[in-house]
Coordinates of C-alpha atoms and ligand atoms in Angstrom, one line a residue:
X1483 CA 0.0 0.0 0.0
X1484 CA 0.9 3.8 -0.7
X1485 CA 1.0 6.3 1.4
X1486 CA 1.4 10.4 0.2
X1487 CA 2.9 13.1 2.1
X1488 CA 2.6 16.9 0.9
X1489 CA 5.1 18.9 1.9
X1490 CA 5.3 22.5 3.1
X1491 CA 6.9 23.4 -0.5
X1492 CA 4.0 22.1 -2.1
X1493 CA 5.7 18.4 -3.7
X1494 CA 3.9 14.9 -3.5
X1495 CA 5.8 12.4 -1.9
X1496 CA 4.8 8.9 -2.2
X1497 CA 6.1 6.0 0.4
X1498 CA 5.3 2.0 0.6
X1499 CA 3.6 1.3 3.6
X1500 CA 2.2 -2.0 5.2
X1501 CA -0.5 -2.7 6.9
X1502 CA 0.0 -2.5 10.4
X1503 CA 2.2 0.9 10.2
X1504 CA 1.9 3.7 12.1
X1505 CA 1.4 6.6 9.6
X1506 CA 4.7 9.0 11.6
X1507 CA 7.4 5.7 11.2
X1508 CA 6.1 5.9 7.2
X1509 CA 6.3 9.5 7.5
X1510 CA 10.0 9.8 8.8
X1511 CA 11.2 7.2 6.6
X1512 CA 10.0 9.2 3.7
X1513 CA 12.2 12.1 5.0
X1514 CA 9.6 14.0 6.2
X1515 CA 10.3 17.0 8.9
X1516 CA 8.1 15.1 11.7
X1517 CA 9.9 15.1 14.9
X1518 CA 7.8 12.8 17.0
X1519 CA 9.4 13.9 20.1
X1520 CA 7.5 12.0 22.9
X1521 CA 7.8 8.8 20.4
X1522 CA 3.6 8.1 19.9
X1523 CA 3.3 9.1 23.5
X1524 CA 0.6 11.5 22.7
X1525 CA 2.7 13.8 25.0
X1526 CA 4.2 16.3 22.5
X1527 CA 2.3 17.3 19.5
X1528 CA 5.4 17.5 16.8
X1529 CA 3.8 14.6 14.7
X1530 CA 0.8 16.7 13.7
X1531 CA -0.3 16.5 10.1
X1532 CA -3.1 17.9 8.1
X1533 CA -5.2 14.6 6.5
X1534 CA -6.9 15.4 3.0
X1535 CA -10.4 16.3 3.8
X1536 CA -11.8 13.1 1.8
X1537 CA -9.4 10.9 4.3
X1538 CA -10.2 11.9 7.1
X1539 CA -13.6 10.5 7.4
X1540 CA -12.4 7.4 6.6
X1541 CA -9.8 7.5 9.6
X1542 CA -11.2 6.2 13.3
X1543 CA -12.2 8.8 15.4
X1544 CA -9.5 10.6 17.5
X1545 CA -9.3 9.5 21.0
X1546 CA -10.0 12.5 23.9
X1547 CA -6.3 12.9 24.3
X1548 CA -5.5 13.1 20.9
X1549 CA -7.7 15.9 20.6
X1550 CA -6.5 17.4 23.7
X1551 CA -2.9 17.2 22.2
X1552 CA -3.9 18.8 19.1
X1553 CA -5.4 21.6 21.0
X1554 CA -1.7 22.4 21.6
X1555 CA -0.3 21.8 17.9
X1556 CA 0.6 24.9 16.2
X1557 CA -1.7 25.9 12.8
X1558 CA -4.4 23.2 13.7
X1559 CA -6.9 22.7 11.1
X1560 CA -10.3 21.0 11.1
X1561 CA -8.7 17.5 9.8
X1562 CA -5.5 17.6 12.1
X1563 CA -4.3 14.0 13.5
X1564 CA -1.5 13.0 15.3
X1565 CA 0.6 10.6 12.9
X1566 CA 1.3 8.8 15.7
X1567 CA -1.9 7.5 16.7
X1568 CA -2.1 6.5 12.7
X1569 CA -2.4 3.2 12.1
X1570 CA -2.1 2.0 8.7
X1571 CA -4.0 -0.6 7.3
X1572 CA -5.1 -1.9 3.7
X1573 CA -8.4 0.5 3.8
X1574 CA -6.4 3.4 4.3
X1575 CA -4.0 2.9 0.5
X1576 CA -3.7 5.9 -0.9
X1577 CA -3.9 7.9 2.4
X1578 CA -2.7 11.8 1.8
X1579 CA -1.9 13.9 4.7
X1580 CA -0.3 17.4 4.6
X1581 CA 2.6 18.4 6.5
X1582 CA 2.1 21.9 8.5
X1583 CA 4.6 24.0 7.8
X1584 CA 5.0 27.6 10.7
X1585 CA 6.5 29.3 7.4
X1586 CA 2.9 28.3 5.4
X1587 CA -1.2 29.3 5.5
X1588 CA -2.7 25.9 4.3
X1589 CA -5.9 28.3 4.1
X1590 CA -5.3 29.1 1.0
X1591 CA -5.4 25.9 -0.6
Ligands
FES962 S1 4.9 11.7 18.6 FE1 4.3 12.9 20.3 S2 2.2 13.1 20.1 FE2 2.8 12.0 18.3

């Protein structure tokens, strides 16, 4: 399965996943600029990504302290996730998130 990451400069990046990942691993083995400080802790919010609006329905729900970290996560839109908390799995191929970027205003999409 796929997986696509759009980065704050605006490129498509594609990555191989398998079932059973969590969506940050994918993510920082594709290079993106996800820290994941607290290492799927749900105690830092550095993982936060920005899931295509068609996605996001399809993802489970986010779990109350999920949402309470995201409160904290910096340019926090209405589809925000926590990679971390990701877990990948054959209904999800083709998954597209969007990396927040301080420098960018995903508004204007
Ligand atoms: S890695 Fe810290 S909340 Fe996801």
């Amino acid at each position: 399965m796929k997986v696509r990451f759009q980065t704050a400069q605006n490129a498509m990046v594609e990555a191989e996943a398998t079932s059973g990942d969590i969506l940050l691993t994918v993510a920082q083995g594709a290079g993106m600029p996800l820290e994941g400080t607290c290492e799927g802790q749900m105690a830092c919010s550095t993982c936060h990504v920005i899931v295509d609006r068609d996605w996001f329905a399809v993802l489970p729900d986010a779990s109350e302290d999920e949402e309470d970290m995201l409160d904290l996560a910096y340019g926090v839109r209405a589809t925000s996730r926590l990679a971390c908390q990701i877990v990948l799995s054959e209904a999800l191929d083709g998954l597209t998130v969007a990396i927040p970027s301080e420098a960018r205003d995903m508004s204007e999409n």
